[in-house]
Short mmCIF file of N, CA and C in Angstrom, two decimals:
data_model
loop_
_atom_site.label_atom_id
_atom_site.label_comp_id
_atom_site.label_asym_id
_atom_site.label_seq_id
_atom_site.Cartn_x
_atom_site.Cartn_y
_atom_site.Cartn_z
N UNK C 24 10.02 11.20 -94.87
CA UNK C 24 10.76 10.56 -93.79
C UNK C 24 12.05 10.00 -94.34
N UNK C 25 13.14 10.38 -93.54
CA UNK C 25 14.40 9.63 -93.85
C UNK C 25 14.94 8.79 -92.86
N UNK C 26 14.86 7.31 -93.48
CA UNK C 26 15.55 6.57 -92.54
C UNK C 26 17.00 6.17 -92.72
N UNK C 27 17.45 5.61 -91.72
CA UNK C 27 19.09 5.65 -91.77
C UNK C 27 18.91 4.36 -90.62
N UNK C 28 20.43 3.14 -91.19
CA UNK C 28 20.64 2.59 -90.73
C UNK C 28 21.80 1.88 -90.02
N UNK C 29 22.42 1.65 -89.48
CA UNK C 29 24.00 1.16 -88.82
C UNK C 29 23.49 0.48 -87.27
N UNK C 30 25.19 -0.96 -87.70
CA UNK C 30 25.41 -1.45 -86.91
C UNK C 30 25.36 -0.78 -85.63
N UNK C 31 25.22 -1.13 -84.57
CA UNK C 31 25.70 -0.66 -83.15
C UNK C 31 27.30 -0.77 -83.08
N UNK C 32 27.76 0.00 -82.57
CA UNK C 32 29.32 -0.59 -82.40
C UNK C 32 29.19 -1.03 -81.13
N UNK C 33 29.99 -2.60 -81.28
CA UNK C 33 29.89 -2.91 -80.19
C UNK C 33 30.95 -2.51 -78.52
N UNK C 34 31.21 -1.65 -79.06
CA UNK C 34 32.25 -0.77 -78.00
C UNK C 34 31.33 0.15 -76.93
N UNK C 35 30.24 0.40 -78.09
CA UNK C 35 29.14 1.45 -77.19
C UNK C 35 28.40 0.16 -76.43
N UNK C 36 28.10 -0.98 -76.87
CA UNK C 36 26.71 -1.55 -76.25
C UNK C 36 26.37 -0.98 -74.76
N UNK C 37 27.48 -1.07 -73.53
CA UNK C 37 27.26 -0.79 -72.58
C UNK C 37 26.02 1.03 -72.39
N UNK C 38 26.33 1.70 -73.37
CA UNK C 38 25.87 3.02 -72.87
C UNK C 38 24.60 2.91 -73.93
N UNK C 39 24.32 2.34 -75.02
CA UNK C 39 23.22 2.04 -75.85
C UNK C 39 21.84 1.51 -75.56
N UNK C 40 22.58 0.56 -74.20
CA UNK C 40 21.13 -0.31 -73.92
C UNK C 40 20.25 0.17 -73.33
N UNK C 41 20.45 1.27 -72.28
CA UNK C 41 19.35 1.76 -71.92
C UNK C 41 18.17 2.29 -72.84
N UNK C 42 18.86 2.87 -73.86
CA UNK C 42 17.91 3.36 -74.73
C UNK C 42 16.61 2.11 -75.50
N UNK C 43 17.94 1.17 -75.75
CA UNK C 43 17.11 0.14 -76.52
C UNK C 43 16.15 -0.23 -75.74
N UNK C 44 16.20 -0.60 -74.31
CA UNK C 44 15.38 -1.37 -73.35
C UNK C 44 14.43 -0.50 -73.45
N UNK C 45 14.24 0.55 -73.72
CA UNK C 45 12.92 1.75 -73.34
C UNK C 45 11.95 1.32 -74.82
N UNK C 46 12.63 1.14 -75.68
CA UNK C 46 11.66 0.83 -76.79
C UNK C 46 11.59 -0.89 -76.77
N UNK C 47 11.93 -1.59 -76.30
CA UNK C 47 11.83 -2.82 -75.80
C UNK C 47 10.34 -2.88 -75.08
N UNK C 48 11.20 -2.42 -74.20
CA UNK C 48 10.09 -2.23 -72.84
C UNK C 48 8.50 -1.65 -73.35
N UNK C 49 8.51 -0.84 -74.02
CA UNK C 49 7.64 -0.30 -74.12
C UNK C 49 6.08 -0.92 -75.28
N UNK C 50 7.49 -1.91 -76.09
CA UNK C 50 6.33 -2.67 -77.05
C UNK C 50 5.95 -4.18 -76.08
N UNK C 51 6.70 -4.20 -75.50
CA UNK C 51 6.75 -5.36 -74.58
C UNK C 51 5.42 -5.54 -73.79
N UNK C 52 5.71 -4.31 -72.79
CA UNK C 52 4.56 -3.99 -71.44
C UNK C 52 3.05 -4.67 -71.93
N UNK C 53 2.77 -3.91 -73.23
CA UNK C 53 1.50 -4.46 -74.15
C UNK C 53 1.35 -5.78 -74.60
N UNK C 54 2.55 -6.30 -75.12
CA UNK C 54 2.51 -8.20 -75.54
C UNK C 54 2.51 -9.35 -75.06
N UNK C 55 3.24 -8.88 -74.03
CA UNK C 55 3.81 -10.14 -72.99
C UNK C 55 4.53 -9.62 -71.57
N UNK C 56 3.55 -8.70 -70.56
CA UNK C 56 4.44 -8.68 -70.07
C UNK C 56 5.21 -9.79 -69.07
N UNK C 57 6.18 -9.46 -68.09
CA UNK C 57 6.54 -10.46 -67.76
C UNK C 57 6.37 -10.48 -65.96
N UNK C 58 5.98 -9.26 -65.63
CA UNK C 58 5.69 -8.87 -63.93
C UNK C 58 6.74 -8.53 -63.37
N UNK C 59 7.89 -8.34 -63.70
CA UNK C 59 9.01 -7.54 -63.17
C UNK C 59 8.84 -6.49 -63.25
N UNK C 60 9.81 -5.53 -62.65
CA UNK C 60 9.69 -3.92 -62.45
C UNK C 60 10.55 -3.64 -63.99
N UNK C 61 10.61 -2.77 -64.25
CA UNK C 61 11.57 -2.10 -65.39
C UNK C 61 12.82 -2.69 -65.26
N UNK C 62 13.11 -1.61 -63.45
CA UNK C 62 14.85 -2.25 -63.58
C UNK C 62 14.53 -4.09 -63.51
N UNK C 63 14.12 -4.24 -62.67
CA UNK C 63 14.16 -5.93 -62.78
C UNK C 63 14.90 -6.77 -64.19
N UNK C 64 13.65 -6.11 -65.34
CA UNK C 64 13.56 -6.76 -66.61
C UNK C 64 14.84 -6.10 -67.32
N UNK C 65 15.19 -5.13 -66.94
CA UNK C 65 16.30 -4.42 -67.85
C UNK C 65 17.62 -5.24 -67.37
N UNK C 66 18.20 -5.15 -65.99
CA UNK C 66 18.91 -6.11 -65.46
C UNK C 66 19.28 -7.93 -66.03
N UNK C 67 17.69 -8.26 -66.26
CA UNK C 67 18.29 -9.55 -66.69
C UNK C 67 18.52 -9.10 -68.50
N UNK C 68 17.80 -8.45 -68.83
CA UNK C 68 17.96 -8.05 -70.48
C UNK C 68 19.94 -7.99 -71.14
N UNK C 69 19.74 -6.86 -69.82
CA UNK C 69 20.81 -6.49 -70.30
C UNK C 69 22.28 -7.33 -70.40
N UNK C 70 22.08 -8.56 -69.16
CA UNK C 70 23.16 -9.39 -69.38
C UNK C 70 23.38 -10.10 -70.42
N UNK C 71 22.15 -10.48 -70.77
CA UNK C 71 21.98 -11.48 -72.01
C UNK C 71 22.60 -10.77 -73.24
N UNK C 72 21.91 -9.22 -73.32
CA UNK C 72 22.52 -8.63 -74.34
C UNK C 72 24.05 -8.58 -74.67
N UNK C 73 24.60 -8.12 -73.36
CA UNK C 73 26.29 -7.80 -73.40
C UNK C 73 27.03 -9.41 -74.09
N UNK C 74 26.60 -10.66 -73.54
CA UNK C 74 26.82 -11.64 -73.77
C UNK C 74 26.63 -11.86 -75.35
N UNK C 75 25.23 -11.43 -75.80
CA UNK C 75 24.94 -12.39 -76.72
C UNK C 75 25.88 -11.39 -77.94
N UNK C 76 26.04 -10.04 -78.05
CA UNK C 76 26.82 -9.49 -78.73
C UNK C 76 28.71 -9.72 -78.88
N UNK C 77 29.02 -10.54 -77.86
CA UNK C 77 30.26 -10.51 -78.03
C UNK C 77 30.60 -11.56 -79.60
N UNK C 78 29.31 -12.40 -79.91
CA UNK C 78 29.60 -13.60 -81.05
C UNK C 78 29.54 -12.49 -81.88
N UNK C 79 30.64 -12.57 -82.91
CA UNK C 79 30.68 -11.42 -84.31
C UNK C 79 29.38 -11.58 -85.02
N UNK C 80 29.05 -13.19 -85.25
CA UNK C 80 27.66 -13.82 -86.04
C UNK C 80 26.17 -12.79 -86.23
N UNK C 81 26.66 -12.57 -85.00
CA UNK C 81 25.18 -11.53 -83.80
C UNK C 81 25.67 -9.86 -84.53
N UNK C 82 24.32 -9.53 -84.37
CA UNK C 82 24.50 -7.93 -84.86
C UNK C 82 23.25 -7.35 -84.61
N UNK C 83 23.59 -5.78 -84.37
CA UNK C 83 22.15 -4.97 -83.50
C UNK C 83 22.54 -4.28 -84.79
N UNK C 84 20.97 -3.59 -85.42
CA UNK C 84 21.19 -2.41 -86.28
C UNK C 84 19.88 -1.34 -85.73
N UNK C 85 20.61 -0.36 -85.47
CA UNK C 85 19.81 0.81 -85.06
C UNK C 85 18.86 1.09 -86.00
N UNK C 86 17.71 1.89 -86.10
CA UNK C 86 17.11 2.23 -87.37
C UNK C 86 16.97 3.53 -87.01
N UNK C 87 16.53 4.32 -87.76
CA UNK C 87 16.27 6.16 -87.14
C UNK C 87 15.59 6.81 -88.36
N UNK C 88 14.93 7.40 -88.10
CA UNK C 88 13.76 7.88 -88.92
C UNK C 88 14.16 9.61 -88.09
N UNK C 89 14.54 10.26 -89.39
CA UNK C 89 14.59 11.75 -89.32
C UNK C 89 15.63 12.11 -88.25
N UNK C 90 16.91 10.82 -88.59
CA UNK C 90 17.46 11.48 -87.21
C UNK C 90 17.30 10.56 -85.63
N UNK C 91 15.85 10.40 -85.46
CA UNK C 91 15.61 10.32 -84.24
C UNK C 91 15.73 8.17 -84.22
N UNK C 92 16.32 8.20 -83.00
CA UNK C 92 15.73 6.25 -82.54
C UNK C 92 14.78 6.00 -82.74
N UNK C 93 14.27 5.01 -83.96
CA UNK C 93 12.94 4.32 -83.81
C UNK C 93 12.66 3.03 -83.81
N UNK C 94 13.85 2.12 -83.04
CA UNK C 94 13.93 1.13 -82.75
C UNK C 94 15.00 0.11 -83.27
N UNK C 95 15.70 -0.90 -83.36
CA UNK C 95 16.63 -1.81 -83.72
C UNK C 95 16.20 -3.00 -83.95
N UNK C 96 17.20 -3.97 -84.54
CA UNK C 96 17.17 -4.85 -85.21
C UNK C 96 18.08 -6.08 -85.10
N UNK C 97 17.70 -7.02 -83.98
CA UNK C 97 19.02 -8.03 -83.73
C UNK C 97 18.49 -9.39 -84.23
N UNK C 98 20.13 -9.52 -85.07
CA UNK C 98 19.95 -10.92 -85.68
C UNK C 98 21.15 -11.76 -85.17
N UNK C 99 21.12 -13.00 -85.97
CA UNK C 99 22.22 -14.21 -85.87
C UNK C 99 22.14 -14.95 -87.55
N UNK C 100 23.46 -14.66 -87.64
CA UNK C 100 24.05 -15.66 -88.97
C UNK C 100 24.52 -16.54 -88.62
N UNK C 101 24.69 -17.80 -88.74
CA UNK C 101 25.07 -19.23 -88.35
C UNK C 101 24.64 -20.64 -89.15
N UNK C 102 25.65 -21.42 -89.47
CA UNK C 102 24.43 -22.67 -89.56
C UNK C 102 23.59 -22.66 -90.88
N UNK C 103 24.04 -21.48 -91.73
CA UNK C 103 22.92 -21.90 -93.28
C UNK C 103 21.77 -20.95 -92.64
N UNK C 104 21.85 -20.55 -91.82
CA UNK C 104 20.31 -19.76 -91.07
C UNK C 104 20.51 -18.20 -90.83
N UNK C 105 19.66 -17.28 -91.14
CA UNK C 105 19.44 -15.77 -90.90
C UNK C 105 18.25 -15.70 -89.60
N UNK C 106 18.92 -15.73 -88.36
CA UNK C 106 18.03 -15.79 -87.45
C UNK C 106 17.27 -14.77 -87.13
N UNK C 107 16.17 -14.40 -87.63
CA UNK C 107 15.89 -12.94 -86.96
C UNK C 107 15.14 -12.91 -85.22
N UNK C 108 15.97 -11.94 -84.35
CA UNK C 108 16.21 -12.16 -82.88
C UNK C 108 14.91 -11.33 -82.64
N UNK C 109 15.37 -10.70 -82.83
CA UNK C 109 14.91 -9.44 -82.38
C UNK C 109 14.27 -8.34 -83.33
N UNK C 110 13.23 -7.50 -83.31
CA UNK C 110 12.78 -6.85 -83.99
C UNK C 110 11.93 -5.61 -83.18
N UNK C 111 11.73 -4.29 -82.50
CA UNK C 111 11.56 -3.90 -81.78
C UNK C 111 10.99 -2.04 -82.59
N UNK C 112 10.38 -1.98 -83.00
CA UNK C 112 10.20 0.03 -83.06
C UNK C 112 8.86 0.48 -82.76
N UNK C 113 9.96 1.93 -82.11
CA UNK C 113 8.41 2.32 -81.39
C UNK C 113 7.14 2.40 -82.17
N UNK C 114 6.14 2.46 -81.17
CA UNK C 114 4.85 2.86 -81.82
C UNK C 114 4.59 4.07 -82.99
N UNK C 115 4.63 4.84 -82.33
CA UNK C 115 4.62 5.85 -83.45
C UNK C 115 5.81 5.77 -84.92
N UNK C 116 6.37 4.76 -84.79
CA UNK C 116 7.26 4.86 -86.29
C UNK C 116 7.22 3.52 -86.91
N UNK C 117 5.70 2.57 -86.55
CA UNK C 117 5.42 1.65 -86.73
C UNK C 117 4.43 2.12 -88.51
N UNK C 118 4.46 1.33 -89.27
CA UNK C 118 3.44 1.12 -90.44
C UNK C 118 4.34 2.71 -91.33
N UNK C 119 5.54 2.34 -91.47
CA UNK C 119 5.59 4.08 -92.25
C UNK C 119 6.51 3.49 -93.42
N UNK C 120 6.84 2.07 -93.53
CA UNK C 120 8.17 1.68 -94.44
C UNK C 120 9.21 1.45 -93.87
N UNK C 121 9.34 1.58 -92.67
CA UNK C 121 11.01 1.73 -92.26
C UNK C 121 11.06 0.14 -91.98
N UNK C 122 10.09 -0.96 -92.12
CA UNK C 122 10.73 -2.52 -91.83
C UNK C 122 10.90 -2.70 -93.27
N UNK C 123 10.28 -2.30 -94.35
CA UNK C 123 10.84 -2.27 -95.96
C UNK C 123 12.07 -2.08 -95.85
N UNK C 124 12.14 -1.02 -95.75
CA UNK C 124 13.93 -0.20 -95.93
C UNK C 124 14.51 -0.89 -95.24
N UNK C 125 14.34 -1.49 -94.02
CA UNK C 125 15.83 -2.13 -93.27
C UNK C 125 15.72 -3.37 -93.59
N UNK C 126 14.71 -4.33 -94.04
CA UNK C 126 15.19 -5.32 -95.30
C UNK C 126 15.77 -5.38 -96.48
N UNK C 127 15.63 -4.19 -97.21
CA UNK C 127 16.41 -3.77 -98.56
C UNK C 127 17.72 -3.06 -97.75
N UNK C 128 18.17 -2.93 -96.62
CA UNK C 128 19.42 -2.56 -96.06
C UNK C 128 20.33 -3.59 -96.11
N UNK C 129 19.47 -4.46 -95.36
CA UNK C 129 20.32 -6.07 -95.02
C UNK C 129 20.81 -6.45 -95.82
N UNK C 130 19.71 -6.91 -96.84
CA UNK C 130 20.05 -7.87 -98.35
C UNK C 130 21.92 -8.08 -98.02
N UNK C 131 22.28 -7.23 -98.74
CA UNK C 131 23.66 -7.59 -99.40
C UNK C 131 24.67 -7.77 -97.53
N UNK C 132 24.04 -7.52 -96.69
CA UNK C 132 25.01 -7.34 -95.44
C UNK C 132 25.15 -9.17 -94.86
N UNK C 133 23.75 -9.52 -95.31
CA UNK C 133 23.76 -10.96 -95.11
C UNK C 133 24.36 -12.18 -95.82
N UNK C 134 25.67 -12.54 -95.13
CA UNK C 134 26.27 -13.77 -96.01
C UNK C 134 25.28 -14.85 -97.38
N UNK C 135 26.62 -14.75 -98.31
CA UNK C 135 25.09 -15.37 -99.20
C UNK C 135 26.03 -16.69 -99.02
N UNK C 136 25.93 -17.73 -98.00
CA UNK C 136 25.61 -18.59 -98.03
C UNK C 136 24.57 -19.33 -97.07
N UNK C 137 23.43 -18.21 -96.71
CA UNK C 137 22.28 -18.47 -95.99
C UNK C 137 21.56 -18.96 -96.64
N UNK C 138 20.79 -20.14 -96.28
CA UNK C 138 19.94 -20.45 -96.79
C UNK C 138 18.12 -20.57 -96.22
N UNK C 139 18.25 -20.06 -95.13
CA UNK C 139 17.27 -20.00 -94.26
C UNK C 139 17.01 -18.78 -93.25
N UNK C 140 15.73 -18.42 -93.06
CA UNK C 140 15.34 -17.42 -92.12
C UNK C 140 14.59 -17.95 -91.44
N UNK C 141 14.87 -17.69 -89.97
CA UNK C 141 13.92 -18.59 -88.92
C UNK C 141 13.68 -17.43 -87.95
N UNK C 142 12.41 -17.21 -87.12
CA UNK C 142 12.57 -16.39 -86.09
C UNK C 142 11.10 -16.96 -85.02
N UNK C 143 11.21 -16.29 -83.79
CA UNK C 143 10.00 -17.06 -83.18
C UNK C 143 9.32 -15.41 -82.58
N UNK C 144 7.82 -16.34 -82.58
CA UNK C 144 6.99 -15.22 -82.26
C UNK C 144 6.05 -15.64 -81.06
N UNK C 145 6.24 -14.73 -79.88
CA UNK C 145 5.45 -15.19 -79.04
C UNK C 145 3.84 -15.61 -79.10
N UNK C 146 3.19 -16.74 -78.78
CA UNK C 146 1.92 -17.43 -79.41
C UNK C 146 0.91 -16.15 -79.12
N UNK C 147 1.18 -14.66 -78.13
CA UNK C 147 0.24 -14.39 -78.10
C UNK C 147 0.35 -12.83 -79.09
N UNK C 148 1.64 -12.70 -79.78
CA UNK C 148 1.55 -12.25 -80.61
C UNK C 148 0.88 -12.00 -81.80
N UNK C 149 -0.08 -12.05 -82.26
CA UNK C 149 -0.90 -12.18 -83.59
C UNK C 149 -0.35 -11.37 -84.33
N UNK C 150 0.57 -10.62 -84.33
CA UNK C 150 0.39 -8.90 -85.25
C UNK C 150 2.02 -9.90 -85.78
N UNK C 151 2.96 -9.97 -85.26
CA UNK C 151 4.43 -10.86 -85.45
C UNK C 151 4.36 -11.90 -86.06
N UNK C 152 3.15 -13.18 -85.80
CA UNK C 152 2.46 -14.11 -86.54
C UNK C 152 2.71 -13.80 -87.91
N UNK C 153 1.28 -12.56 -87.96
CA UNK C 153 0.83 -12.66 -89.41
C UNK C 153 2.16 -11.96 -90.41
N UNK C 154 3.02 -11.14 -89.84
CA UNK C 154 4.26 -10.23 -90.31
C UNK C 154 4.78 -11.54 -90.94
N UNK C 155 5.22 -12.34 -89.97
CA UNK C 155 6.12 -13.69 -90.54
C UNK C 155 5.49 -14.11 -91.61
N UNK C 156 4.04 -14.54 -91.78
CA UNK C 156 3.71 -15.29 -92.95
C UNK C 156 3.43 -14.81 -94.08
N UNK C 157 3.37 -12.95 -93.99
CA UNK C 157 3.39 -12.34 -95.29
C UNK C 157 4.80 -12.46 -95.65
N UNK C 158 5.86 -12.84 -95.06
CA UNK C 158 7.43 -12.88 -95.26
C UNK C 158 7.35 -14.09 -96.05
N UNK C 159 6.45 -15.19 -96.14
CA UNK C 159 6.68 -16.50 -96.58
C UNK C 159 7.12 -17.50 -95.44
N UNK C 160 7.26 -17.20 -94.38
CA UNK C 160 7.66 -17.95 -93.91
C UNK C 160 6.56 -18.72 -93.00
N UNK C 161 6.91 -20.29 -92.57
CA UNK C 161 6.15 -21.15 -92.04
C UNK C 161 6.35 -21.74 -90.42
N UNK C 162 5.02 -21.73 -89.65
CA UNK C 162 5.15 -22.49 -88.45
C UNK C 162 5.50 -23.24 -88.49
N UNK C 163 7.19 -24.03 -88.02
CA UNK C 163 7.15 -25.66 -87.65
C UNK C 163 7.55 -26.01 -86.76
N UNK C 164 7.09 -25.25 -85.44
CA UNK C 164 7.55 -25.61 -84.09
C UNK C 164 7.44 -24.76 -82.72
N UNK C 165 7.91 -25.11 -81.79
CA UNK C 165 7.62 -23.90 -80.97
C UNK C 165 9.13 -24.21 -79.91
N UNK C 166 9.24 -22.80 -79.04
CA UNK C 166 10.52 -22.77 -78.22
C UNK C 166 10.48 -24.41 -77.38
N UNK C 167 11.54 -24.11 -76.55
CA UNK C 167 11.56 -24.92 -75.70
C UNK C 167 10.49 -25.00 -74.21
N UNK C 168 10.15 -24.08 -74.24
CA UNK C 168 9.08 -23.65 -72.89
C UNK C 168 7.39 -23.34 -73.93
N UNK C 169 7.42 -23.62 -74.90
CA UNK C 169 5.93 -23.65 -75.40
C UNK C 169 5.14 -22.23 -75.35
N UNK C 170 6.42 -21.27 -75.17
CA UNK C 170 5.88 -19.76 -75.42
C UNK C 170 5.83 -18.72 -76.01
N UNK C 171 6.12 -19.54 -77.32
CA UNK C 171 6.48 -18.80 -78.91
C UNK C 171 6.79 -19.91 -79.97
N UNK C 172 6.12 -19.65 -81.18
CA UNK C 172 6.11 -20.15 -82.14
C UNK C 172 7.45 -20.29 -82.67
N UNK C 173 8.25 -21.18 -83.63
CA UNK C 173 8.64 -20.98 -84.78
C UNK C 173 8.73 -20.92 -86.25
N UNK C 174 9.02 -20.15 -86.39
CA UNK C 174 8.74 -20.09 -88.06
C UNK C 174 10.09 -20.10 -88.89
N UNK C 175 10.13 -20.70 -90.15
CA UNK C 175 10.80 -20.85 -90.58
C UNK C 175 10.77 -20.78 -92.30
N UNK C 176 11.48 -20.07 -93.09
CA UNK C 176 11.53 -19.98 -94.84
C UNK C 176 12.50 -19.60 -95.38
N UNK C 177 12.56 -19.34 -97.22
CA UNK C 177 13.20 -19.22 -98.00
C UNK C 177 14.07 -18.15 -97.55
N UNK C 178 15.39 -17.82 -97.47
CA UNK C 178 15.75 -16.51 -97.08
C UNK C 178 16.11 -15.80 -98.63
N UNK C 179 16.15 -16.44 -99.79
CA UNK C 179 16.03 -15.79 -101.14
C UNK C 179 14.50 -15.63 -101.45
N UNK C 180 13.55 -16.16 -100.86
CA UNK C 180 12.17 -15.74 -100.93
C UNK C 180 11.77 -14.75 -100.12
N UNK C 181 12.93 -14.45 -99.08
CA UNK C 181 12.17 -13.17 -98.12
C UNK C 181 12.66 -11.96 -98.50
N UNK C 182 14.21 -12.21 -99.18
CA UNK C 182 14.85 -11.05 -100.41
C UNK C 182 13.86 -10.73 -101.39
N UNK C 183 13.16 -11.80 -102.05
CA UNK C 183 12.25 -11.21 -103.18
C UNK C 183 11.28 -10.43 -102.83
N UNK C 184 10.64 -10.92 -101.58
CA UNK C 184 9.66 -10.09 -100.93
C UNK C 184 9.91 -8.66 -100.94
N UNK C 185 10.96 -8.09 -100.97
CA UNK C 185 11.11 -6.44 -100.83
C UNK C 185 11.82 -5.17 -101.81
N UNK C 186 11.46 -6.90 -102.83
CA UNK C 186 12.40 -5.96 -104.16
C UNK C 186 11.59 -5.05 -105.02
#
């Protein structure tokens, strides 16, 4: 398997998202869904998206295995913190290495004056949970609506993790 990785340009986002929302959507339906229709959920998705990409900080990275979409990768640099947003690939290109490789991608893409990786996992997530705490990283909190954890650690301890 060959994976390959790059930014989204953000010039495309508008014609990109549909795609993303389908592998969104699709790990979603199973975790949490939310009772909206597709378009419903894609509609509000998608505003947030167009928005939240205009901050340079923010960045989508495609991943692709043989060529083909097998899901993306949105973060936030800010603040001493490596936020990880988003994390999304399909089923079938789940457990093969490709979240190895697009951590040994990042490394050097991420400002080194981070000092932290924080990301939240919905409470009924278990599988995102346990991902985070083989990362090193620790529960110390939860969103503002009490419907996802946060976690928080070393971001030179989550580099070592994949060396």
């Amino acid at each position: 398997m060959v994976f390959e990785f790059e930014f989204l340009n953000r010039e495309k986002i508008n014609s990109a998202l549909p795609e993303l929302f389908k592998v969104l959507h699709g790990n979603m339906s199973l975790i949490a869904p939310t009772g909206g229709t597709f378009e419903e959920d894609f509609t509000v998705w998608q505003e947030y998206m167009v928005t939240a990409v205009r901050e340079e900080r923010r960045q989508i990275v495609l991943m692709r295995c043989d060529g083909e979409l097998a899901g993306y990768f949105q973060y936030d640099t800010g603040g001493g913190v490596f936020m990880m947003e988003e994390i999304q690939i399909k089923p079938q290109y789940q457990g093969n290495g490709m979240f190895r490789e697009l951590y040994r991608w990042l490394e050097d893409k991420i400002p080194g004056d981070i000092s932290y990786v924080e990301a939240y996992s919905n409470k009924d997530n278990l599988k995102s949970q346990g991902i985070l705490e083989r990362l090193g990283l620790e529960c110390v909190g939860e969103n503002r609506s009490g419907s996802s954890f946060l976690y928080r650690g070393s971001c030179k301890r989550l580099w070592e993790n994949f060396k």
